[in-house]
Short mmCIF file of C-alpha atoms and ligand atoms in Angstrom, two decimals:
data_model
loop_
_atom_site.label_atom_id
_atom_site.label_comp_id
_atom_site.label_asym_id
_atom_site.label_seq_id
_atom_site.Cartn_x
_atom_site.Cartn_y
_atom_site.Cartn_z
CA UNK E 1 48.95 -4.78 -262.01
CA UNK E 2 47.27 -1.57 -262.94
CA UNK E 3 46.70 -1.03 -266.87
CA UNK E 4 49.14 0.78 -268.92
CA UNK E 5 48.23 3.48 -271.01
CA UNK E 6 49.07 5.68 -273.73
CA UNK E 7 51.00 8.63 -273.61
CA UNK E 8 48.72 11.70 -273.15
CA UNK E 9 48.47 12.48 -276.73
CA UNK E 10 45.55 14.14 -278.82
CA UNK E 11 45.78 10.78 -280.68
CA UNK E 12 44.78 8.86 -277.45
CA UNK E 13 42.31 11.01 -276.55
CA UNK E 14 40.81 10.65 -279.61
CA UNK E 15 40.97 6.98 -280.29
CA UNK E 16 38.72 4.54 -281.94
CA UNK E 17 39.44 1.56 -279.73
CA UNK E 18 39.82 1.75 -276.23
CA UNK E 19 39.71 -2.04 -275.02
CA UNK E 20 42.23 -3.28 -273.54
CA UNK E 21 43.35 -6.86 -274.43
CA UNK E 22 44.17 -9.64 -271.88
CA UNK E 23 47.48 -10.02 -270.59
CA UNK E 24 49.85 -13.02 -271.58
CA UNK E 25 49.52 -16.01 -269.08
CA UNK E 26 50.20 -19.50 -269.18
CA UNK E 27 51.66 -21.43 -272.37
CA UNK E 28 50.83 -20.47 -275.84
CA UNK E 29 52.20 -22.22 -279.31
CA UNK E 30 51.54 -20.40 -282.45
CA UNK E 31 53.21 -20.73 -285.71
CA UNK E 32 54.80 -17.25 -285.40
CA UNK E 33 55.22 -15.14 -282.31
CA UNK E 34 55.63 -11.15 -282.69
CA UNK E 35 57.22 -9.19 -280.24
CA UNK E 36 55.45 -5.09 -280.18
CA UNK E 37 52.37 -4.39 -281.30
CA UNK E 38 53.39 -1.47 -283.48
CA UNK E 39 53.53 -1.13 -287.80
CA UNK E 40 55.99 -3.44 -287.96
CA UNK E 41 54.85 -6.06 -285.88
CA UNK E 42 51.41 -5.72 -286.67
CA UNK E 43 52.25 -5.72 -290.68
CA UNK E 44 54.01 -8.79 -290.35
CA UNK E 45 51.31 -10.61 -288.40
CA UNK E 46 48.68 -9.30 -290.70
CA UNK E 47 50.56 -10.23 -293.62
CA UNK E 48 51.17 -13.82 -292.50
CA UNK E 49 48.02 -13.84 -291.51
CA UNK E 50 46.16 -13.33 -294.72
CA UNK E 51 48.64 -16.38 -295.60
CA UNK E 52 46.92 -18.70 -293.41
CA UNK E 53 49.75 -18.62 -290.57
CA UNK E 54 48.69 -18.70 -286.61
CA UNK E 55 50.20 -15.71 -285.24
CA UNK E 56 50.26 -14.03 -281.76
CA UNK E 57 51.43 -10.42 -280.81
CA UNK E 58 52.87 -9.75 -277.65
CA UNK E 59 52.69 -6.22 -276.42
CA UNK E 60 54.92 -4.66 -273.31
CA UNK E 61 51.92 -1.84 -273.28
CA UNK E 62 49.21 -0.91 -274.97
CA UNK E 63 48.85 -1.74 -278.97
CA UNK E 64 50.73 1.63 -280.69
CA UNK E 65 52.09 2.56 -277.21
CA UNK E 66 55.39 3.08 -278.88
CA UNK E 67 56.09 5.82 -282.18
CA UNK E 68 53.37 4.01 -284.18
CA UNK E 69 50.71 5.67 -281.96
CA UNK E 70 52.50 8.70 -281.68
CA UNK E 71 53.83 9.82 -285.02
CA UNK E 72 53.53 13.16 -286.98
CA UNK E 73 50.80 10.62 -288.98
CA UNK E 74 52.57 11.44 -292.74
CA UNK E 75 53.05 8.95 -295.80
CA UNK E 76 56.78 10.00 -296.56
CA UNK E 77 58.00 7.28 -299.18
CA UNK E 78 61.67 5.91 -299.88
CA UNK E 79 64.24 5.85 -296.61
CA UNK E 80 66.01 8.24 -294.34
CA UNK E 81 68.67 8.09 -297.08
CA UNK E 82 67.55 7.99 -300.54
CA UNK E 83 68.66 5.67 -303.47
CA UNK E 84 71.29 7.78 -304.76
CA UNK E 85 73.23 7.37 -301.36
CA UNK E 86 72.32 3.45 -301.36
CA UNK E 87 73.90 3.31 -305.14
CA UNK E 88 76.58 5.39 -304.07
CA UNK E 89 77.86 2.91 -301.13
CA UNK E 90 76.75 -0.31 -301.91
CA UNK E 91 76.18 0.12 -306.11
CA UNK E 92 73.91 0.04 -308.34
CA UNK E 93 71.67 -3.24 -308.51
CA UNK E 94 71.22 -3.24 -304.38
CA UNK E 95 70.09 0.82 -305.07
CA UNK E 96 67.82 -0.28 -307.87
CA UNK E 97 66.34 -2.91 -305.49
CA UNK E 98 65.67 -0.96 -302.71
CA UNK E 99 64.35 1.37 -305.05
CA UNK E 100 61.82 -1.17 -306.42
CA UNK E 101 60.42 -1.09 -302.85
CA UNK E 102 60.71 2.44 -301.69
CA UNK E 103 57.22 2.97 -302.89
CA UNK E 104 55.50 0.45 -301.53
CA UNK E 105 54.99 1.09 -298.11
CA UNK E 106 51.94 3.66 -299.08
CA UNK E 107 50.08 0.90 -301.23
CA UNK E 108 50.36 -1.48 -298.21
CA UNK E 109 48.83 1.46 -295.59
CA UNK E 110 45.99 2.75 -298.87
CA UNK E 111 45.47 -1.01 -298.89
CA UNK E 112 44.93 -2.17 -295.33
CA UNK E 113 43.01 1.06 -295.04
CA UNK E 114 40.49 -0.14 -297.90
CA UNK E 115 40.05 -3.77 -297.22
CA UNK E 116 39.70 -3.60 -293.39
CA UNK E 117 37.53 -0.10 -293.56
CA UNK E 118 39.86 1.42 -291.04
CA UNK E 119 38.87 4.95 -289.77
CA UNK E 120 41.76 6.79 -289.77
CA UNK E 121 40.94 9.91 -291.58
CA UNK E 122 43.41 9.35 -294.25
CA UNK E 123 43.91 12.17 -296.44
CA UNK E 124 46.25 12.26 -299.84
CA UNK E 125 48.90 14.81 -300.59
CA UNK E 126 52.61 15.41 -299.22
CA UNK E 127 54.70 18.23 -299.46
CA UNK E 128 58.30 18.46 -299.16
CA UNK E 129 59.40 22.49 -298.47
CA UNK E 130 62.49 23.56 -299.05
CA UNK E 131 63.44 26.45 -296.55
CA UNK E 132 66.11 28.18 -298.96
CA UNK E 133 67.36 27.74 -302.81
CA UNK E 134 69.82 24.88 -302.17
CA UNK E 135 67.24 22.98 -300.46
CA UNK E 136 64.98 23.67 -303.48
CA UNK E 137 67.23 22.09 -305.86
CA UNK E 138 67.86 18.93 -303.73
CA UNK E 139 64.08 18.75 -303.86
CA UNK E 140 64.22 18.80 -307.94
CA UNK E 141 67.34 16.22 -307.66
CA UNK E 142 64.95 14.11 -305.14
CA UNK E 143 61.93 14.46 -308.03
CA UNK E 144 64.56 13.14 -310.76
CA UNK E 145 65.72 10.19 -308.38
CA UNK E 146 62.22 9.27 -307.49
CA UNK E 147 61.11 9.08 -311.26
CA UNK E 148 63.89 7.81 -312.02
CA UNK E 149 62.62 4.45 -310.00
CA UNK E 150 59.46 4.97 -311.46
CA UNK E 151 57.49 7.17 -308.71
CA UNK E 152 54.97 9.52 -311.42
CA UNK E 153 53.01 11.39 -308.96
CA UNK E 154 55.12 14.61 -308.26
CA UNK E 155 55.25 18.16 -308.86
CA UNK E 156 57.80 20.93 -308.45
CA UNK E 157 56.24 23.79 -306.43
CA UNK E 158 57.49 27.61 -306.90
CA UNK E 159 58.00 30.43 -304.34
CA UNK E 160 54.59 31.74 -305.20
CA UNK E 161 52.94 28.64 -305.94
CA UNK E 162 53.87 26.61 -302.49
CA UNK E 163 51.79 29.31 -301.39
CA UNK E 164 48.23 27.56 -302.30
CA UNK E 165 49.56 24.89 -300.26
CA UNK E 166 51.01 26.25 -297.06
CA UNK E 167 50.14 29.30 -296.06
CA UNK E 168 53.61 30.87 -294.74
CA UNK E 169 55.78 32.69 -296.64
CA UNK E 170 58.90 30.87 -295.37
CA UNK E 171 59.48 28.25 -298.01
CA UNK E 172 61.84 29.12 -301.23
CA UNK E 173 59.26 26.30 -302.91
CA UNK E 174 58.70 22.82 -302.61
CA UNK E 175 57.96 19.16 -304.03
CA UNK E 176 54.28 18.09 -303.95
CA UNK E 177 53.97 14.23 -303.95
CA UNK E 178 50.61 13.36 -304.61
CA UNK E 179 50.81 9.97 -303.61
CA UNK E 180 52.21 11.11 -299.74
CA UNK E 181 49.31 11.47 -297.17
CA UNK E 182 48.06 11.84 -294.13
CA UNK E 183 46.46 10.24 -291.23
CA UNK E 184 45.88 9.73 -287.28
CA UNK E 185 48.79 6.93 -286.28
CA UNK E 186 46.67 5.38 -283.27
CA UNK E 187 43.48 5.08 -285.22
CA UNK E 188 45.44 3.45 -288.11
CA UNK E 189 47.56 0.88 -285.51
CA UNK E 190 44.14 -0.05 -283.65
CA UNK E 191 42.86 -0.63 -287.26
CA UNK E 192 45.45 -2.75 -287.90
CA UNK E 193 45.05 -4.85 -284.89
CA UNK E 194 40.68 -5.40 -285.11
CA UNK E 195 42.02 -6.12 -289.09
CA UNK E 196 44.86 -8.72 -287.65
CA UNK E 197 42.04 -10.21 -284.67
CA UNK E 198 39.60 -10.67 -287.38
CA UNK E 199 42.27 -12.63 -289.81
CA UNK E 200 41.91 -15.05 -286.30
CA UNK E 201 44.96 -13.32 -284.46
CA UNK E 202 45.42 -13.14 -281.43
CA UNK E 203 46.92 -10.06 -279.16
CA UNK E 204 48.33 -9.73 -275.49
CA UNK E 205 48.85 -6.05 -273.82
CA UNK E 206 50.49 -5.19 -270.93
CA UNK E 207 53.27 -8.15 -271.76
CA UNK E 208 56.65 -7.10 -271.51
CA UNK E 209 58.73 -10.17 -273.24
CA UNK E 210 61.88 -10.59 -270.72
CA UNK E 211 63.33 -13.01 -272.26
CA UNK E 212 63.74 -14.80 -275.72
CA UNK E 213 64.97 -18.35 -276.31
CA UNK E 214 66.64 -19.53 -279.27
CA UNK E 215 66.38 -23.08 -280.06
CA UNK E 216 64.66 -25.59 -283.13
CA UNK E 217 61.20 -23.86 -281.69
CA UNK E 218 61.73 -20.32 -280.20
CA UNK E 219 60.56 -19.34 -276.80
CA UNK E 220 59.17 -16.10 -275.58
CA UNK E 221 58.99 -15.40 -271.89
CA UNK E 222 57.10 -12.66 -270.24
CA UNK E 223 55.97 -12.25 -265.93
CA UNK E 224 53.03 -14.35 -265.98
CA UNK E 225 53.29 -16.97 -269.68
CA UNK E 226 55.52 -17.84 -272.88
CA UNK E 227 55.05 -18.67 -276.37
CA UNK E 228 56.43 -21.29 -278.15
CA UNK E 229 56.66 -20.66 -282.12
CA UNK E 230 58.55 -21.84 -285.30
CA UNK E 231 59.68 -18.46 -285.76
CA UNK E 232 59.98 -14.98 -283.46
CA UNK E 233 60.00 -11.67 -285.01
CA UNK E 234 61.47 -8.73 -283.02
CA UNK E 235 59.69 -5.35 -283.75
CA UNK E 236 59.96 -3.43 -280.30
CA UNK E 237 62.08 -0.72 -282.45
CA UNK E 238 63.10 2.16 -279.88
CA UNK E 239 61.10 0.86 -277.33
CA UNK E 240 63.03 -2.92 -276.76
CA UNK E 241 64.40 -1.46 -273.53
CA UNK E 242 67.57 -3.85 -273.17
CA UNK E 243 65.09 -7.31 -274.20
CA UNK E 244 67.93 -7.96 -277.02
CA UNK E 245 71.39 -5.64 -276.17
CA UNK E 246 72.81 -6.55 -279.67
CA UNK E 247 70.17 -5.08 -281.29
CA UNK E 248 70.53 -2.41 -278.85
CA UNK E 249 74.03 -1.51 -279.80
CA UNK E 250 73.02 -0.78 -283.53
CA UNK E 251 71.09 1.90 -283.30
CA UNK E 252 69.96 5.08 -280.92
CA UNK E 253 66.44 6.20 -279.45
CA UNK E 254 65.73 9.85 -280.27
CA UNK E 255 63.00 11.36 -279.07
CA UNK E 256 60.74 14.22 -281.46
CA UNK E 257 58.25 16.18 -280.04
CA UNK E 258 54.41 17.17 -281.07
CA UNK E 259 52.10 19.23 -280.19
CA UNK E 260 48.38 19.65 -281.23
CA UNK E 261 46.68 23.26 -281.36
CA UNK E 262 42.67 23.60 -280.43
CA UNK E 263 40.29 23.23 -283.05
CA UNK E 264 40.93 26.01 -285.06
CA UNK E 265 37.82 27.62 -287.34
CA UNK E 266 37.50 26.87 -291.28
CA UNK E 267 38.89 29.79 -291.95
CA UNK E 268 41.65 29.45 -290.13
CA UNK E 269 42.81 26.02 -291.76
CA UNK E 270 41.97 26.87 -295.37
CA UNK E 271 44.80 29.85 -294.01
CA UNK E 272 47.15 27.42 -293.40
CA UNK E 273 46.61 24.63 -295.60
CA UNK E 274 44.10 24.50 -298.07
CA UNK E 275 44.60 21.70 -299.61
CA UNK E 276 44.92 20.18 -296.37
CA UNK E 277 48.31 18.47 -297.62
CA UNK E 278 51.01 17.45 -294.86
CA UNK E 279 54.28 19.42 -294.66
CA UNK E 280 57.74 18.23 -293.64
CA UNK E 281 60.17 20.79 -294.43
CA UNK E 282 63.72 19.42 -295.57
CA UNK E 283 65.90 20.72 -292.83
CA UNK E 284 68.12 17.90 -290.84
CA UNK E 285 66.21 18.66 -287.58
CA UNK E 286 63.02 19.05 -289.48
CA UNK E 287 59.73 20.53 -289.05
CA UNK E 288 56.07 18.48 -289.69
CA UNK E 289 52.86 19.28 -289.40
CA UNK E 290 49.40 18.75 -290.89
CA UNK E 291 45.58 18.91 -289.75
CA UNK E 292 43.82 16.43 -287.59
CA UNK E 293 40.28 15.16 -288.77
CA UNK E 294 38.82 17.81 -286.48
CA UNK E 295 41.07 20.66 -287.96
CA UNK E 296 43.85 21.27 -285.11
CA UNK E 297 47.00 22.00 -286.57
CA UNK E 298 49.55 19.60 -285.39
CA UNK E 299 53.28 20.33 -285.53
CA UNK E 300 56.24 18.56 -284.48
CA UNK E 301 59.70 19.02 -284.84
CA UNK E 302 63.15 18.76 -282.24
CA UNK E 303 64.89 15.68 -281.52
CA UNK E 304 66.67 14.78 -277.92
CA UNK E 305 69.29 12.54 -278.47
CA UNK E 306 68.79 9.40 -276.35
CA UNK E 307 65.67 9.79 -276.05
CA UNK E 308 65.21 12.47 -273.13
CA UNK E 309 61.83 12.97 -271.89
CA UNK E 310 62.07 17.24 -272.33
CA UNK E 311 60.57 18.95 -269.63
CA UNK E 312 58.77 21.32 -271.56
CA UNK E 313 57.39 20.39 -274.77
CA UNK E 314 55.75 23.34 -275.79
CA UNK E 315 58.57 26.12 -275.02
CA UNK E 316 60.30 24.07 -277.72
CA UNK E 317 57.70 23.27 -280.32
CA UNK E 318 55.95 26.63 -280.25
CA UNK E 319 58.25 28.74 -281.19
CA UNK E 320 58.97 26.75 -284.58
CA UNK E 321 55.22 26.56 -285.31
CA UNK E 322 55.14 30.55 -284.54
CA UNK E 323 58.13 30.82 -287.07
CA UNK E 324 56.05 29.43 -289.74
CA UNK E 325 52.41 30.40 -289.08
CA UNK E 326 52.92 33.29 -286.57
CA UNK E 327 48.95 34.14 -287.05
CA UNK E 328 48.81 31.37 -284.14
CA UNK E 329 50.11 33.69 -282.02
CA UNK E 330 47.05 33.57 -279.40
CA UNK E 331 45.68 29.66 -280.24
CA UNK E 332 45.66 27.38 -277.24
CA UNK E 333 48.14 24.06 -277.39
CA UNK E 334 45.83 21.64 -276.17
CA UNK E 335 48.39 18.37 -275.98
CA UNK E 336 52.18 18.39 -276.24
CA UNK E 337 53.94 14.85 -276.08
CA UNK E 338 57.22 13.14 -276.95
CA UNK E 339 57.97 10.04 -278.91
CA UNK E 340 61.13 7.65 -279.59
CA UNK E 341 62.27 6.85 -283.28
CA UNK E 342 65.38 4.55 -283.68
CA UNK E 343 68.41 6.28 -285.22
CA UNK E 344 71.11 3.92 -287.63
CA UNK E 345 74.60 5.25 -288.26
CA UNK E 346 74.06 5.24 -292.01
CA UNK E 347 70.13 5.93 -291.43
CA UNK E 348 68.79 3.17 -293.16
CA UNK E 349 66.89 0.61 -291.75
CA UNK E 350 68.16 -2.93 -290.71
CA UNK E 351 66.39 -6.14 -291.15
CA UNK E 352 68.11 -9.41 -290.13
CA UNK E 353 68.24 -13.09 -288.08
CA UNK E 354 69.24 -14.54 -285.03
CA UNK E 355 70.26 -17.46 -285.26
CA UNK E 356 67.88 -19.34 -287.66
CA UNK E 357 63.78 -18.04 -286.87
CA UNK E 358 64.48 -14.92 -285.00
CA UNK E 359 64.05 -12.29 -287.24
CA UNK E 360 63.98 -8.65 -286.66
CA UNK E 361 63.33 -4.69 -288.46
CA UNK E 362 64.48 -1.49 -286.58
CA UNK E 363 65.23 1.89 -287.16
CA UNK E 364 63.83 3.56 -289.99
CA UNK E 365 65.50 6.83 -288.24
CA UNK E 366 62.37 8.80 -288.30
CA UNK E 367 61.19 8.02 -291.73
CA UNK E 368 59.56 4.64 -290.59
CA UNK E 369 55.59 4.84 -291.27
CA UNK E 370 56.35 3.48 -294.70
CA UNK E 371 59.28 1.09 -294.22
CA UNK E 372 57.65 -0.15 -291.30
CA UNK E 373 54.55 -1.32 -293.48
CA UNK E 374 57.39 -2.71 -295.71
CA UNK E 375 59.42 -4.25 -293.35
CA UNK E 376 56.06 -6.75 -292.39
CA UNK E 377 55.43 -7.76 -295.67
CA UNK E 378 59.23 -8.46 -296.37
CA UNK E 379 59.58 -10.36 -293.43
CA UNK E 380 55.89 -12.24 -293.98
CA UNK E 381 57.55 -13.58 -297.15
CA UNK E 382 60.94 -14.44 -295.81
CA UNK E 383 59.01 -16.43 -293.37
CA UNK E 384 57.11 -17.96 -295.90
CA UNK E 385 60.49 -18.91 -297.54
CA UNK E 386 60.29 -15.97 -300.44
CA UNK E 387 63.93 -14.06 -299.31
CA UNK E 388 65.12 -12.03 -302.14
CA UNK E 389 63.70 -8.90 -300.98
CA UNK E 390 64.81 -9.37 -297.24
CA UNK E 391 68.11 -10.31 -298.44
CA UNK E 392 68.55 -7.15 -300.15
CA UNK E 393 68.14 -5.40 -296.68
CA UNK E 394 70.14 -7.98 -294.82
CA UNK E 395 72.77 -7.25 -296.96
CA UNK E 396 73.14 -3.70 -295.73
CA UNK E 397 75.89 -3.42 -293.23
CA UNK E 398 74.64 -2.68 -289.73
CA UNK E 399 77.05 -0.78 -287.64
CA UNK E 400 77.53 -0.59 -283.82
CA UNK E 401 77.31 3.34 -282.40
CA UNK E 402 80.87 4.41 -282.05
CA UNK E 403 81.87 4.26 -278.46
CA UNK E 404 79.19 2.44 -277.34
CA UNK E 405 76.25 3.15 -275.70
CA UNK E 406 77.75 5.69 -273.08
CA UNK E 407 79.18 7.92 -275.92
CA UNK E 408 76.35 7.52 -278.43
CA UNK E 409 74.09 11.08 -276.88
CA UNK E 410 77.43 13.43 -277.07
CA UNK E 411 78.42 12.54 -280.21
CA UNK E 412 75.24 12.08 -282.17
CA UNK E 413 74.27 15.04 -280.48
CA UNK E 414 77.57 17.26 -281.85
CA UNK E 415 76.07 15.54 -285.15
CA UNK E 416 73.11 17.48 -284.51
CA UNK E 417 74.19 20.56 -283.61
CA UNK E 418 76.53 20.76 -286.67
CA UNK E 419 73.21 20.29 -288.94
CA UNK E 420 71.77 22.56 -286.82
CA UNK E 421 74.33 25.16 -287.96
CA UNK E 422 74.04 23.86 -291.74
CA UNK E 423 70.54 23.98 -291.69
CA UNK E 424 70.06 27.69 -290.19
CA UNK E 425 72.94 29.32 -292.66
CA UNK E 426 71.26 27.63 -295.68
CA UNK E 427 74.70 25.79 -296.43
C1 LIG R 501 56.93 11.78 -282.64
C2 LIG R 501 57.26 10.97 -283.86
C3 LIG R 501 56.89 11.43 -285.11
C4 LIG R 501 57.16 10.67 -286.24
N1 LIG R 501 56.61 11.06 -287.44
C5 LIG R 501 56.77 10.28 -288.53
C6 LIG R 501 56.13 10.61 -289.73
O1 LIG R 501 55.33 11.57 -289.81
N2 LIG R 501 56.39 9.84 -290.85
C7 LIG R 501 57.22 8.76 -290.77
O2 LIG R 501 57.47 8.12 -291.79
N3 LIG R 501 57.78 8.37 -289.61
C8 LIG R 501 57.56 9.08 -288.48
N4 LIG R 501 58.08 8.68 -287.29
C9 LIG R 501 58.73 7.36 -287.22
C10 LIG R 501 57.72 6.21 -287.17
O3 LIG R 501 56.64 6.53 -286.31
C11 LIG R 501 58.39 4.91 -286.66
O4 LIG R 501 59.52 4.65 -287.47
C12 LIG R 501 57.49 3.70 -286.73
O5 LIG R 501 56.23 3.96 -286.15
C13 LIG R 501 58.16 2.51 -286.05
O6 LIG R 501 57.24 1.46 -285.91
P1 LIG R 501 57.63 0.15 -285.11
O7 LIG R 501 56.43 -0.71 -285.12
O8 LIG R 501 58.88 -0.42 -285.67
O9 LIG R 501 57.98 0.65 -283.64
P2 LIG R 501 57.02 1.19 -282.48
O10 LIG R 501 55.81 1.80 -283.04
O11 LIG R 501 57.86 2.01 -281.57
O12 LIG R 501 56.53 -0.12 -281.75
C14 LIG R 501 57.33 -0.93 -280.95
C15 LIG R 501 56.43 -1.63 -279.96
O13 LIG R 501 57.15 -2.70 -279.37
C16 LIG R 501 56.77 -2.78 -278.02
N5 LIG R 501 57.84 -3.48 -277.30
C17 LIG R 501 59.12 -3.09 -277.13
N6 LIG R 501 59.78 -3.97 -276.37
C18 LIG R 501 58.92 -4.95 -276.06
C19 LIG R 501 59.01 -6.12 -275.26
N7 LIG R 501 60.14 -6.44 -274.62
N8 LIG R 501 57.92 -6.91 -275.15
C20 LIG R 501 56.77 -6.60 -275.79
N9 LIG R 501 56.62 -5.48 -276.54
C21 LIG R 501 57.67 -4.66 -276.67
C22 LIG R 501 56.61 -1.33 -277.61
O14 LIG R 501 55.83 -1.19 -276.42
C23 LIG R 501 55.96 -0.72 -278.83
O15 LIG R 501 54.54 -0.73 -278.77
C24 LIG R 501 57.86 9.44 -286.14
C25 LIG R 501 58.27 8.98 -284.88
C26 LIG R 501 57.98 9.74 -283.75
C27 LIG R 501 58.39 9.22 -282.40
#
């Protein structure tokens, strides 16, 4: 079998680590087996690591193969929906719980980043940029919320003064949080595993798991071995590929696309962001984009519903970077490549069991570097028999797509364009 490899992204051709580790053969026991070697399953096996626990990660391709390796790289805290909208459906002590952890998912990447001396270029400093007035005052309602749950680290940013930060006059202001951030995804995944491996874990690539057995002990099989375990944790996200259908029927790959300019000169990124901050704007089909370590910019935005490979990556990104920094005009686009993030119906993320040791956390819907962190540590302590915080996820309902999978791209996709609509008239 020839090796599988990373999508052809700037982050893989820049990667720390490119050893490949051995495949899966034969029988293996371990106390805990993990299924994707992305943040989530690599959080959880670190955490339970640290906690003494023998754990093995099983990988279908290469260790951050999936969105971990592929990501826009930015610490964006809280969920796809924010507490307000938590309180709002399922009331007040389940919002103020999740709200207790909505901030955590940062500490646990500064932290893993400090103890295991990863080299990820991690930078601090988030911006959220509101595209028109109404935005502008979500963005002060979002500042309120967060401090509200006890988040201190953010500042309200004018018309004028957004402009120190971003250099584009297209924003009507924004929300600095100086506790959001900044890094290179692959770097920080392969970081994870070497800090995992030297914790005395253990991690097979190239591994698709084909089949999972429930039972007293769990079994994972894959072509060529299995692992037995006490307990099996599920974290192939948008890239489980039909391993567990009723998973499957919860939530919907998207695809979002990046691209990744040429080095551009010091002058030229002091231009566009001088405090070298990342930027999501706060449109529904949003816009991202920050500076790699070697100062290219790199800007994503889109989503394909059902996560369609688009044919051409650039003719869609460009134009939106052009939009906001049209001084690129004449830079070179050195990489352009798509990823899949899971979409929920109510975009929040869902943790829960199978049967009584398979546990599983899946889509974050887009806003998953954080709650992915989160979701391993929560599910290293439910393992280790601490539940309240898992339980407070568990208890969120999880909802089938409407019209199963055949319907999910149209009407997700009508979603879309409707926001599309919203989101261009300022409404
Ligand atoms: C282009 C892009 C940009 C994004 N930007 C941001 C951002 O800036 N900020 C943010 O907060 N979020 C962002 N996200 C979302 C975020 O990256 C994800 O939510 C997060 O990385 C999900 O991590 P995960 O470990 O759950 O899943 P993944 O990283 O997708 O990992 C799943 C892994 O499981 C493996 N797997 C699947 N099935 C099997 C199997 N049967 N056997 C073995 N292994 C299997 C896969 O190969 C894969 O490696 C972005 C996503 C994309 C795609």
């Amino acid at each position: 079998m020839t090796a599988p490899s990373h999508t052809s992204s700037y982050y893989a051709a820049s990667a720390n680590d490119k050893n490949i580790r051995p495949e899966l053969t034969g029988e293996v026991t371990a106390d805990v087996c993990v299924i994707g070697a992305g943040f989530t399953g690599l959080s959880t096996a670190i955490h339970l690591a640290e906690s003494g626990f023998k754990v093995v990660v099983v990988e279908a391709s290469r260790i951050g193969f999936g969105a971990s390796g592929r990501n826009g790289g930015q610490i964006v805290h809280s969920y796809s929906r924010d507490m307000d909208f938590i309180t709002k459906h399922y009331g007040k002590q389940t919002g103020d719980e999740m709200g207790a952890m909505a901030f955590e998912g940062g500490k646990i990447i500064r932290r893993l980043v400090k103890d295991y001396n990863i080299q990820c270029d991690l930078k601090d400093g988030g911006i959220f940029a509101a595209c028109n007035s109404k935005q502008l005052k979500e963005l002060e309602g979002k500042k309120a919320l967060w401090e509200s749950h006890g988040h201190t680290e953010l500042e309200m940013l004018t018309e004028s003064s957004i402009q120190q930060y971003v250099g584009t006059d297209r924003y009507s202001g924004g929300l600095l949080d100086k506790s959001g951030g900044h890094f290179h995804p692959l770097n920080l995944v392969l970081g994870e595993a070497a800090a995992f491996e030297s914790l005395g874990g253990v991690i097979y690539e190239a591994s698709p798991v084909t089949r999972v057995e429930e039972g007293a002990k769990a079994k994972i099989h894959s072509a060529r071995g299995c692992v037995t375990a006490d307990y099996v944790v599920v974290a192939g996200n948008a890239y489980l590929n039909g391993l567990i259908p009723k998973l499957e029927q919860k939530a919907m790959p998207c695809g979002t696309q990046v691209i990744t300019t040429e080095p551009l000169s010091e002058q030229q990124q002091k231009e566009l962001l001088p405090q070298d901050n990342c930027v999501e704007d706060c449109n529904y089909l949003l816009d991202y984009f920050r500076l790699s370590g070697d100062g290219r910019l790199i800007y994503g935005g889109g989503v394909t519903y059902g996560a369609r490979e688009p044919s051409k990556i650039e003719s869609l990104i460009v134009p939106k970077m052009l939009k906001t920094f049209p001084q690129l005009k004449n830079t070179r686009i050195d990489y352009a490549w798509t990823g899949n993030f899971l979409l929920t119906l109510m975009r929040l993320p869902q943790f829960g069991r199978i049967g009584t040791n398979i546990y599983y956390a899946q889509g974050y819907s887009g806003h998953g570097v954080t709650s992915s962190h989160l979701a391993g540590r929560v599910l290293s302590d439910a393992i280790q028999g601490q539940a309240e915080r898992y339980d407070v996820f568990a208890s969120l309902p999880q909802y089938p797509f409407p019209g199963g999978r055949a319907f999910r791209v149209p009407y997700t996709a009508i979603g879309a364009a409707y926001y599309n609509l919203r989101d261009k008239l300022g409404i």
